[in-house]
CSV table of C-alpha atoms in Angstrom, one decimal:
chain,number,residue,atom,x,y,z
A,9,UNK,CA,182.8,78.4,184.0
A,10,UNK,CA,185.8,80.7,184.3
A,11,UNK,CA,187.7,82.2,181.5
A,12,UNK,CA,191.4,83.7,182.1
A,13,UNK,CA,192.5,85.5,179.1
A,14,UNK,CA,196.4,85.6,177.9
A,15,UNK,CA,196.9,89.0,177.2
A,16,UNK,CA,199.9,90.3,175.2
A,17,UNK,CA,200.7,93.8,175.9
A,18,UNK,CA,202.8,94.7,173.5
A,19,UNK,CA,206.5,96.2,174.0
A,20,UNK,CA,205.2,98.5,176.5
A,21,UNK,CA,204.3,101.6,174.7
A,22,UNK,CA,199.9,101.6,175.2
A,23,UNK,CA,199.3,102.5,172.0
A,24,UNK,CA,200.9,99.4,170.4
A,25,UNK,CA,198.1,97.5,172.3
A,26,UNK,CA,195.0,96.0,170.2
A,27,UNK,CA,191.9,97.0,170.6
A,28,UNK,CA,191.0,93.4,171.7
A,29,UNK,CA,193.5,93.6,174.3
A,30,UNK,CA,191.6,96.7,175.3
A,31,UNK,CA,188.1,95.1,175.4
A,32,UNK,CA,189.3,91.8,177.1
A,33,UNK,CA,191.3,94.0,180.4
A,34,UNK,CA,187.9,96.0,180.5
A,35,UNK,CA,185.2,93.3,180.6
A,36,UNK,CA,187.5,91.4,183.2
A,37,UNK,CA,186.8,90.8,187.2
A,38,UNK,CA,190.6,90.5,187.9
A,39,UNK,CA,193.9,91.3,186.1
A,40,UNK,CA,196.7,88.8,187.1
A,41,UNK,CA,200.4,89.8,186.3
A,42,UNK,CA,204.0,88.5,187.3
A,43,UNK,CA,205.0,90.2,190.1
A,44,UNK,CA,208.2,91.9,189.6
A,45,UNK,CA,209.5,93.8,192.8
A,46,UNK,CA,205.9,95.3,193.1
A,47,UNK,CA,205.8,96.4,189.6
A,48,UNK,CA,205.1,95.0,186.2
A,49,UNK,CA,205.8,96.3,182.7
A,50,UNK,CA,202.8,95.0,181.5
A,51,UNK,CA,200.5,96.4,184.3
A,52,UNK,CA,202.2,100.1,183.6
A,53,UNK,CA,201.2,99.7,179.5
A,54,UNK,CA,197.7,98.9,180.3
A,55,UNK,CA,196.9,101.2,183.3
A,56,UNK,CA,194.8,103.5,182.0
A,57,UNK,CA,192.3,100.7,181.1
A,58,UNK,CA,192.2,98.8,184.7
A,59,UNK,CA,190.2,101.5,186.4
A,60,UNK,CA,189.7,100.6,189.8
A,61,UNK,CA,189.5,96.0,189.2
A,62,UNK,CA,191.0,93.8,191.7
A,63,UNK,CA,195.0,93.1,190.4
A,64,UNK,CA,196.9,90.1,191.9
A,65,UNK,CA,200.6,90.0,191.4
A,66,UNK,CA,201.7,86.6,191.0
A,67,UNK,CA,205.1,85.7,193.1
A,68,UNK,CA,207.0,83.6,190.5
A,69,UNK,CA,211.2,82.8,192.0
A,70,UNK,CA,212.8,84.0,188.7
A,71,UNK,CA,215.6,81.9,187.2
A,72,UNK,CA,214.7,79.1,189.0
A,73,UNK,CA,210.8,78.4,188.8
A,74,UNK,CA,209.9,75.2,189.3
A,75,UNK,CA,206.9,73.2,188.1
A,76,UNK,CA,204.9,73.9,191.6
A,77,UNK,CA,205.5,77.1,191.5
A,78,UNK,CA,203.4,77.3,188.2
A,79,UNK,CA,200.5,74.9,189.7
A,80,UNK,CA,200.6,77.3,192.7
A,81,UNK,CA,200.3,80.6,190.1
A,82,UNK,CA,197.4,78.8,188.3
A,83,UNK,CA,195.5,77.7,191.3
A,84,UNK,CA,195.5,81.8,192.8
A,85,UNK,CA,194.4,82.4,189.3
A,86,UNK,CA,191.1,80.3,190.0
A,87,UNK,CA,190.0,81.2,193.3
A,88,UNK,CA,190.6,84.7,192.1
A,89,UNK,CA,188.1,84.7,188.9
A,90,UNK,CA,184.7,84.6,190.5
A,91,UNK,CA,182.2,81.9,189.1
A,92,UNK,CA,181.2,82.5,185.5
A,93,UNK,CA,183.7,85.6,185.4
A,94,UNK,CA,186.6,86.3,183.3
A,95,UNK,CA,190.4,87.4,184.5
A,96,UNK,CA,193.6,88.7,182.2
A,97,UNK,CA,197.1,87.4,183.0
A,98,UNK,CA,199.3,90.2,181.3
A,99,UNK,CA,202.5,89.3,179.6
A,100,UNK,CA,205.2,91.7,177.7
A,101,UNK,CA,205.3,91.3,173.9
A,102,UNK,CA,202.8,88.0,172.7
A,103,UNK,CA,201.9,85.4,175.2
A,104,UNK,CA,203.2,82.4,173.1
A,105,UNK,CA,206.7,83.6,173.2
A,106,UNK,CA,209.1,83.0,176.4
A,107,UNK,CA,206.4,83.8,178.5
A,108,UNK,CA,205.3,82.9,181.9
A,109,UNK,CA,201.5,82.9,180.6
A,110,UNK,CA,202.4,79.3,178.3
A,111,UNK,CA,203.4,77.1,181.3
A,112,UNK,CA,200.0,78.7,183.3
A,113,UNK,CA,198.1,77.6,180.3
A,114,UNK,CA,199.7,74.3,180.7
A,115,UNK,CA,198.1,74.2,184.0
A,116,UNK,CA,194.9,74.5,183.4
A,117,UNK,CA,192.1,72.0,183.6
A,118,UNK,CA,190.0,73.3,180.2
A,119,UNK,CA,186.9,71.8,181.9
A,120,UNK,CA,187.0,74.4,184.3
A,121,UNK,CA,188.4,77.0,183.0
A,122,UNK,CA,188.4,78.5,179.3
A,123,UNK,CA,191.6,79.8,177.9
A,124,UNK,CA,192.0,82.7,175.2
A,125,UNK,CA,195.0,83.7,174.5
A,126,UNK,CA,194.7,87.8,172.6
A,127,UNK,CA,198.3,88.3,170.6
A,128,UNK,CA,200.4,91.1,171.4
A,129,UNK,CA,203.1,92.7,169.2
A,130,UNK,CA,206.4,91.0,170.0
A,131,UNK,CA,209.5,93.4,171.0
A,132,UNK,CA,211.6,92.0,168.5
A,133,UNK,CA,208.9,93.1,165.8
A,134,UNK,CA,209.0,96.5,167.4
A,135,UNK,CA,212.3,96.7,167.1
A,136,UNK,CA,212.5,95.9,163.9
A,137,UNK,CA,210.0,99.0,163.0
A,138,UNK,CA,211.9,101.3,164.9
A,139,UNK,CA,215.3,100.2,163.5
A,140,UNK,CA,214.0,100.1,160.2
A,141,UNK,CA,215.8,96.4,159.7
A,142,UNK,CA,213.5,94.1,158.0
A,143,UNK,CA,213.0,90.8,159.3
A,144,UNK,CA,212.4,88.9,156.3
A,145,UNK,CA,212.6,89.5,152.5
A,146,UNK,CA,211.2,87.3,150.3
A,147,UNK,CA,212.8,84.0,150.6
A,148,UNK,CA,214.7,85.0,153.7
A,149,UNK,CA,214.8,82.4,156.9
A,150,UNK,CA,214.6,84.5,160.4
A,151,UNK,CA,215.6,82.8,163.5
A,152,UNK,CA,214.5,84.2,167.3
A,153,UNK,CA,216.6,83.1,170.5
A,154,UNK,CA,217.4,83.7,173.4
A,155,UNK,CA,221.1,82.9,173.1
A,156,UNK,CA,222.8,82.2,169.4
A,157,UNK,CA,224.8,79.6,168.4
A,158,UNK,CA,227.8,79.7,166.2
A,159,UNK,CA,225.9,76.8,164.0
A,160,UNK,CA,222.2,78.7,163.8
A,161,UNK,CA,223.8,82.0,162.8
A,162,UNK,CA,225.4,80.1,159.4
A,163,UNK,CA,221.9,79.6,158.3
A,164,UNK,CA,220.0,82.6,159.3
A,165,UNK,CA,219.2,85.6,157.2
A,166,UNK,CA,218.0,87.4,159.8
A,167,UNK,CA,218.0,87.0,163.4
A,168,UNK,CA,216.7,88.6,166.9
A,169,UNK,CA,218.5,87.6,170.3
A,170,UNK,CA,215.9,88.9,172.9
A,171,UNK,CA,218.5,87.9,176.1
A,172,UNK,CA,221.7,89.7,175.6
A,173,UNK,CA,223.5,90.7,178.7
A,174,UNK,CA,225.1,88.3,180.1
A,175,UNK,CA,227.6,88.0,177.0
A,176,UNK,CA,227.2,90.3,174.2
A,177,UNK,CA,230.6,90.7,173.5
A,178,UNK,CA,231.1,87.2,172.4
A,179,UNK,CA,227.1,87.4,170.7
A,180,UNK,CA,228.5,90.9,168.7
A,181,UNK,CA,232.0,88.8,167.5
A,182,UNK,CA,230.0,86.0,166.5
A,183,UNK,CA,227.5,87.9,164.0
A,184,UNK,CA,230.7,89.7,163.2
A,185,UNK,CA,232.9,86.5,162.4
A,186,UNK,CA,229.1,85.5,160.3
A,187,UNK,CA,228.8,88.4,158.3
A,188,UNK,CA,225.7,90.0,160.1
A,189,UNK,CA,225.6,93.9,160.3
A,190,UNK,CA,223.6,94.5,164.1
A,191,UNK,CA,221.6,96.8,165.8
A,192,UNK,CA,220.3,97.0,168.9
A,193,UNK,CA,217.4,98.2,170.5
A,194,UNK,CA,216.7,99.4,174.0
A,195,UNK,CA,213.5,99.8,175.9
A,196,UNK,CA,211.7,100.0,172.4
A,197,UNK,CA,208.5,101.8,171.9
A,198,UNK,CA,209.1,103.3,175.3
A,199,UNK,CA,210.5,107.4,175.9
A,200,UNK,CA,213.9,105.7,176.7
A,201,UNK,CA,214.1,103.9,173.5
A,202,UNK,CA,217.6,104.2,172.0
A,203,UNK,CA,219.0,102.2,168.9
A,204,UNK,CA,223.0,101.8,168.6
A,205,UNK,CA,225.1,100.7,166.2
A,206,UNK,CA,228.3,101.0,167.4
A,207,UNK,CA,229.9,98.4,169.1
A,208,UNK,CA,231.5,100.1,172.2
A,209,UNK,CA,228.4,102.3,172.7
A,210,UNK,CA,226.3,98.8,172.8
A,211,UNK,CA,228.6,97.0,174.9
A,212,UNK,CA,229.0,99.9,177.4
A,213,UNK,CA,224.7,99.9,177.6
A,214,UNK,CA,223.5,97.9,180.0
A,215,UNK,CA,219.6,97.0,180.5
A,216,UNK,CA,217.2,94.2,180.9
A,217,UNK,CA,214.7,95.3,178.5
A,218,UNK,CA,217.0,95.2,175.2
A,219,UNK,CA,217.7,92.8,171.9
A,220,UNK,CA,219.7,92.8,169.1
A,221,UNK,CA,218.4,92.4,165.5
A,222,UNK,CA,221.1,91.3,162.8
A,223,UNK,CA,220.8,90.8,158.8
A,224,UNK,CA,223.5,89.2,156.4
A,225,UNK,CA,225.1,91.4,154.5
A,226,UNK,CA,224.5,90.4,150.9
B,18,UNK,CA,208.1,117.5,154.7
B,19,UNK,CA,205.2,114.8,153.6
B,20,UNK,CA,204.9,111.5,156.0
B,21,UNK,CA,204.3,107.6,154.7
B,22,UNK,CA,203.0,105.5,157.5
B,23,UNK,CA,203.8,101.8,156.9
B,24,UNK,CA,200.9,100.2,158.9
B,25,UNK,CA,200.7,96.8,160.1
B,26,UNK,CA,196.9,95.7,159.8
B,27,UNK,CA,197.7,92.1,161.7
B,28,UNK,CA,196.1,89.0,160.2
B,29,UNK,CA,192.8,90.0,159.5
B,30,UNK,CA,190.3,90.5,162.4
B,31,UNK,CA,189.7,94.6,162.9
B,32,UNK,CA,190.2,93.6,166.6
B,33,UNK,CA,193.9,92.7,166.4
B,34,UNK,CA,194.8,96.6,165.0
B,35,UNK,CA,196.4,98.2,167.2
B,36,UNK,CA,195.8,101.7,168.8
B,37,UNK,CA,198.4,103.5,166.7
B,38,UNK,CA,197.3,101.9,163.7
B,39,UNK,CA,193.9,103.4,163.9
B,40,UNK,CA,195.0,107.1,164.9
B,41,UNK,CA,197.9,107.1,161.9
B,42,UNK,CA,195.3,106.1,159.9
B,43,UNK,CA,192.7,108.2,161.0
B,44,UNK,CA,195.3,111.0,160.6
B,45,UNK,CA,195.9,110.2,157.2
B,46,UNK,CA,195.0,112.2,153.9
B,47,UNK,CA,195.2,109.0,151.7
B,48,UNK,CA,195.6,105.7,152.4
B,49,UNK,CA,197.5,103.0,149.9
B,50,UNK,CA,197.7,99.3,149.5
B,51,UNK,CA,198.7,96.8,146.9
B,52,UNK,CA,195.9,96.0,144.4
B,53,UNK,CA,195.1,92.4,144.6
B,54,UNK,CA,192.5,92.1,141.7
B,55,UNK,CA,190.2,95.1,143.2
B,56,UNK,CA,190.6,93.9,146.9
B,57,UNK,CA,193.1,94.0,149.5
B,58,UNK,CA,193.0,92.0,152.9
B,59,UNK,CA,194.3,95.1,154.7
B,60,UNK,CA,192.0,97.6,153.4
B,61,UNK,CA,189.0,95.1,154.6
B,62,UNK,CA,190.2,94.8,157.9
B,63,UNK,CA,190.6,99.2,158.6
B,64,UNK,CA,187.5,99.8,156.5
B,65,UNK,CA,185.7,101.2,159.5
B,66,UNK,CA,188.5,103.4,160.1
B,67,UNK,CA,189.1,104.8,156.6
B,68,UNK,CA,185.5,106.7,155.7
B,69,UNK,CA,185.7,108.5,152.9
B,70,UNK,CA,189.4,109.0,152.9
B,71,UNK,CA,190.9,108.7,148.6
B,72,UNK,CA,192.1,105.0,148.3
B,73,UNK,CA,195.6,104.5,146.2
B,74,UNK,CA,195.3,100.8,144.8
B,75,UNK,CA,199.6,100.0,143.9
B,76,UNK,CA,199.7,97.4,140.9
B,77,UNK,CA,202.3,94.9,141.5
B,78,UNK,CA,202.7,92.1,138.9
B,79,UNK,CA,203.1,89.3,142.1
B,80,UNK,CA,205.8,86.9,141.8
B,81,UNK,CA,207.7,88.8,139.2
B,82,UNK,CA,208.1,93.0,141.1
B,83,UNK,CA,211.2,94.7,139.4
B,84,UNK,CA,213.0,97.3,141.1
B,85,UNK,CA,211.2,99.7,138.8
B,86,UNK,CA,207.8,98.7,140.1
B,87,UNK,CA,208.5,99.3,143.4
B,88,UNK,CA,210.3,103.1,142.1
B,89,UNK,CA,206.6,104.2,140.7
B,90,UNK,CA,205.0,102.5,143.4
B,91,UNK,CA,206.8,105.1,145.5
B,92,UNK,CA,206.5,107.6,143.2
B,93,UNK,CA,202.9,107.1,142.9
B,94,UNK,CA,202.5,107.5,146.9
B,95,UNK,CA,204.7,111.0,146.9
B,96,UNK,CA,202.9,112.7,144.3
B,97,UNK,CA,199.3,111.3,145.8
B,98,UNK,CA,200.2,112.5,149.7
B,99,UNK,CA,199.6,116.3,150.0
B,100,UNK,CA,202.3,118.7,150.6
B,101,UNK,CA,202.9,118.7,154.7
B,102,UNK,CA,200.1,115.6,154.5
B,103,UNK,CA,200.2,112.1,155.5
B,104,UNK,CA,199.8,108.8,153.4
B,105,UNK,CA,199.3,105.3,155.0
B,106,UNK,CA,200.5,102.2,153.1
B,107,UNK,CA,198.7,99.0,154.4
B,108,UNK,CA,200.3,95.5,154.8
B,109,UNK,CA,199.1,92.2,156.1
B,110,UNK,CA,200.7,91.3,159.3
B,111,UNK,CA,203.5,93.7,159.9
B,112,UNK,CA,205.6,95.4,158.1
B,113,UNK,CA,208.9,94.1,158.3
B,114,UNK,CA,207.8,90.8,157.8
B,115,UNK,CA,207.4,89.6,153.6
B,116,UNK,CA,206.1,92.7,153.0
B,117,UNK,CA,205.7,94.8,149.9
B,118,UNK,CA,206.2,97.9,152.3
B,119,UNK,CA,210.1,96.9,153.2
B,120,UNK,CA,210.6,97.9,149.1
B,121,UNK,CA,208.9,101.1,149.2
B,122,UNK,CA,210.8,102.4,152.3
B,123,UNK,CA,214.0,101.6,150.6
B,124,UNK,CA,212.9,103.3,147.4
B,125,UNK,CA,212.1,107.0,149.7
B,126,UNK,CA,214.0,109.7,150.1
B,127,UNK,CA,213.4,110.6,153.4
B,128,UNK,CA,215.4,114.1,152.9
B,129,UNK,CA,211.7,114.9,150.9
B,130,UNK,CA,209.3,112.0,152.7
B,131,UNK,CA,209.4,111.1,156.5
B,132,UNK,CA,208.9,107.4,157.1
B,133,UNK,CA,207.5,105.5,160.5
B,134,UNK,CA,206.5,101.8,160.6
B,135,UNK,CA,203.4,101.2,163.0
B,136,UNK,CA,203.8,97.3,163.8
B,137,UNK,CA,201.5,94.8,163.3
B,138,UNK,CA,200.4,91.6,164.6
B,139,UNK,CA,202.3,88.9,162.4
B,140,UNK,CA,199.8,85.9,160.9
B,141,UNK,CA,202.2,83.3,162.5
B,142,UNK,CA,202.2,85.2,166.1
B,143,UNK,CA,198.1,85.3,165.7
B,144,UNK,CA,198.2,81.4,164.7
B,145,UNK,CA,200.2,80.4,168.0
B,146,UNK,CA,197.7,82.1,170.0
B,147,UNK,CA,194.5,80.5,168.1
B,148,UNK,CA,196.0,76.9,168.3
B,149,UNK,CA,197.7,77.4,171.5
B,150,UNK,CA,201.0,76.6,170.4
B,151,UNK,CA,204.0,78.4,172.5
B,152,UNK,CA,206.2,79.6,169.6
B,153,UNK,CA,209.2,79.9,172.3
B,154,UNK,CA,209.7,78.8,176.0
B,155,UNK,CA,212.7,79.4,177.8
B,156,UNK,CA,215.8,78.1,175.4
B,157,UNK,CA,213.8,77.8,172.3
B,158,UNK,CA,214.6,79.1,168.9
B,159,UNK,CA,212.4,79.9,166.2
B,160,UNK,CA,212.8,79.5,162.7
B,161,UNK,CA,210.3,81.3,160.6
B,162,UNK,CA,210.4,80.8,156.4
B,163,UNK,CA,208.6,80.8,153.6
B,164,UNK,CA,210.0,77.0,152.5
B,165,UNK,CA,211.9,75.2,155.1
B,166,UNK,CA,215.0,73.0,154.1
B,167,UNK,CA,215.4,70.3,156.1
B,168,UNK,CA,219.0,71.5,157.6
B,169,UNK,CA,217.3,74.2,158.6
B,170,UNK,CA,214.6,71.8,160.4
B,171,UNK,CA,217.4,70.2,162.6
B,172,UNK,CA,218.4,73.6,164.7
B,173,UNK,CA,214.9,75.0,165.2
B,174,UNK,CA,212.8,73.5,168.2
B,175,UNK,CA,209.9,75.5,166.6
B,176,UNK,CA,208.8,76.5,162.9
B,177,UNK,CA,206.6,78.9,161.1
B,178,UNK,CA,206.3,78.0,157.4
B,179,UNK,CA,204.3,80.7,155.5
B,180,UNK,CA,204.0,79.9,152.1
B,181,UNK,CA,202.4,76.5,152.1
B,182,UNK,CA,200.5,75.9,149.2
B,183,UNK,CA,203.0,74.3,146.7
B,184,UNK,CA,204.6,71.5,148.3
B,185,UNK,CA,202.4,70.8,151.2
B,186,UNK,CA,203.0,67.3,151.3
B,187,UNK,CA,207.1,67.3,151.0
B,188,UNK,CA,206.8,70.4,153.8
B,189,UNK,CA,204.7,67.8,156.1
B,190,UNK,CA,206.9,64.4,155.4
B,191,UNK,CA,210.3,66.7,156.0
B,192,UNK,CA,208.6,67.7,159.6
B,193,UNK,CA,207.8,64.5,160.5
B,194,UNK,CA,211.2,62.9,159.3
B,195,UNK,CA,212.9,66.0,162.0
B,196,UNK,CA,210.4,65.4,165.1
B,197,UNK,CA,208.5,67.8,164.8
B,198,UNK,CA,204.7,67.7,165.3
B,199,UNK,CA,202.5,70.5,163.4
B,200,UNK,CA,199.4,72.0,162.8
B,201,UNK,CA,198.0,73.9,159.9
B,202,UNK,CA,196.2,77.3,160.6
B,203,UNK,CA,194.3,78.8,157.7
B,204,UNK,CA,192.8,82.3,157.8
B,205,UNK,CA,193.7,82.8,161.2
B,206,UNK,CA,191.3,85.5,163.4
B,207,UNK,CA,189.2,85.1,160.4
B,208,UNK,CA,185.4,83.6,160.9
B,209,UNK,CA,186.7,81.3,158.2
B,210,UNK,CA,189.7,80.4,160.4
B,211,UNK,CA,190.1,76.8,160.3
B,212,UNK,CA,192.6,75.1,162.8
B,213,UNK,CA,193.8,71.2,161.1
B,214,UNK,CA,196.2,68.4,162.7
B,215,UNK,CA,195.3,65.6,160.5
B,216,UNK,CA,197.5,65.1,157.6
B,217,UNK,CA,194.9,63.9,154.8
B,218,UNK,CA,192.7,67.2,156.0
B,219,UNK,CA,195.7,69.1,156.0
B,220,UNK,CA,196.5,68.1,152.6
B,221,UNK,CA,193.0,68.4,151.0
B,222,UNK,CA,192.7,72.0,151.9
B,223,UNK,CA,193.8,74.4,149.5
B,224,UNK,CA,194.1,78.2,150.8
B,225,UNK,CA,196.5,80.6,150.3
B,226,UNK,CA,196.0,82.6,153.3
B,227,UNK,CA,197.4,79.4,155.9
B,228,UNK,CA,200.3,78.7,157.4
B,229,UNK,CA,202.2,75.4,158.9
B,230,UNK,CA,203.3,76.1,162.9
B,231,UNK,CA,205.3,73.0,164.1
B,232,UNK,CA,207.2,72.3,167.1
B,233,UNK,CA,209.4,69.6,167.7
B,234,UNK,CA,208.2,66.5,170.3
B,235,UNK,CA,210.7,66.1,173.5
């Protein structure tokens, strides 16, 4: 048997990674990772801990994946893990959330190959600690997404929007119009990490690796 | 300047601490945590980390805090952290999530105390990875709450529910009514942790350390 570990590395600073993240990248033969222009967030948080193991950047068309694409991805994987050895697939934040590591897992026949999947600290949740916005109070409902709608924010206390650049002017009017005050976070846990408050600075920042948190003002 | 370290201790297993958690505690001249009859999950799971470091148990009547309480509580931690020292205040999960740390922060006066959230891994992040169940793929949102109300139920394509143990069975009918299917995770990373589909089983077990993950069938 094979075993391919999900690993979740955390927002990107290394010292937000567990310690079983730590143990699982060490014991492994091979250390799997989206490939993203030659680089990989993930693969830069964990680097210290790869040493000199075998890493195979995984070539996945982003924005428009398709099912194959995945099947191809998770077949590599398995020729790649030798027989009775173990590999990591590294993903940003927790495996379980929007991550290309969940449609891998899909993929794979269990008989062959044993899955764990070793939680990571999500970026929202980092953000949240650095901003100093809680996510929930006692008997508050939090919502995550990648895009809000006008509907969800009337019954959120709290919410994170992990995909805002394509239309945060309309995202900061809605919380607005909804009574949410915002923040949001940039490259958190990183040395560029940077939390605004002001609309025009925020909508005049432009990066990737960014979210907004937002509470109701009560 | 003194410093108060919240510290998120994850769900349980000593694994799932993070690097930073262990040196902030490590660094630490006391360490606090609510008193839970004599115990506290949190302090369980750092106990290797702690040695012989003076343990601060906070009394908090549970389901009826004041504002006061939470005043001494904080009071209690500023006069117990040495001048220029360091104080860690341990929570379950993370933080900024139900925690009795997001009332202490708001009580400090950080002209006198400096205050920095290390984050945790959340019980409900931990719980998707044990029962491999994606908490978000690509246009998913989340809803995480401690009761869900069944408007709530219709927006979110997956569910955390965290405090389980009163109306289990109303909590199970409403998901089923809204599409979802679920699975109950109790004492999650835990040896005890215990993974259930079935409703009957899901209905005989009484723990207060579980949690309901559902996600809705399309």
């Amino acid at each position: 048997m094979k075993t391919l570990y999900g690993i979740g590395t955390g927002p990107g600073d290394e010292d937000l990674l567990t310690v079983r993240a730590i143990k699982r990248i060490q014991e492994s033969d091979v250390i799997f990772a989206p490939n993203n222009k030659g680089r990989n967030m993930a693969l830069d948080t964990v680097e210290r801990y790869i040493g000199d193991k075998k890493i195979v950047l995984l070539d996945f068309n982003m924005g428009n994946v398709t099912d194959d694409d995945y099947k191809e991805a998770t077949e590599i994987i398995e020729e790649n893990i030798p027989e009775g050895g173990k590999g990591s697939f590294l993903t940003i934040g927790d495996p379980m959330i929007y991550s290309t590591f969940i449609y891998i897992m899909e993929k794979v026949d269990e008989d062959r190959m044993i899955i764990e999947v070793v939680s990571g600290i999500p970026s929202f949740v980092a953000a949240a600690g650095a901003a100093r916005m809680p996510l929930t109070i006692k008997g508050d409902d939090f919502l995550l997404c990648d895009e809000p709608e006008e509907g969800k924010l009337k019954i959120a206390d709290s919410i994170a929007i992990l995909k805002t650049n394509k239309n945060k002017e309309e995202i900061l009017e809605k919380l607005e119009n909804n009574g949410f005050r915002y923040k949001y976070i940039k490259r958190v846990s990183l040395k560029e990490e940077l939390i605004l408050e002001d609309k025009e600075d925020i909508l005049n920042d432009k990066n990737y690796i960014s979210l907004i948190l937002a509470r109701k003002e009560k």
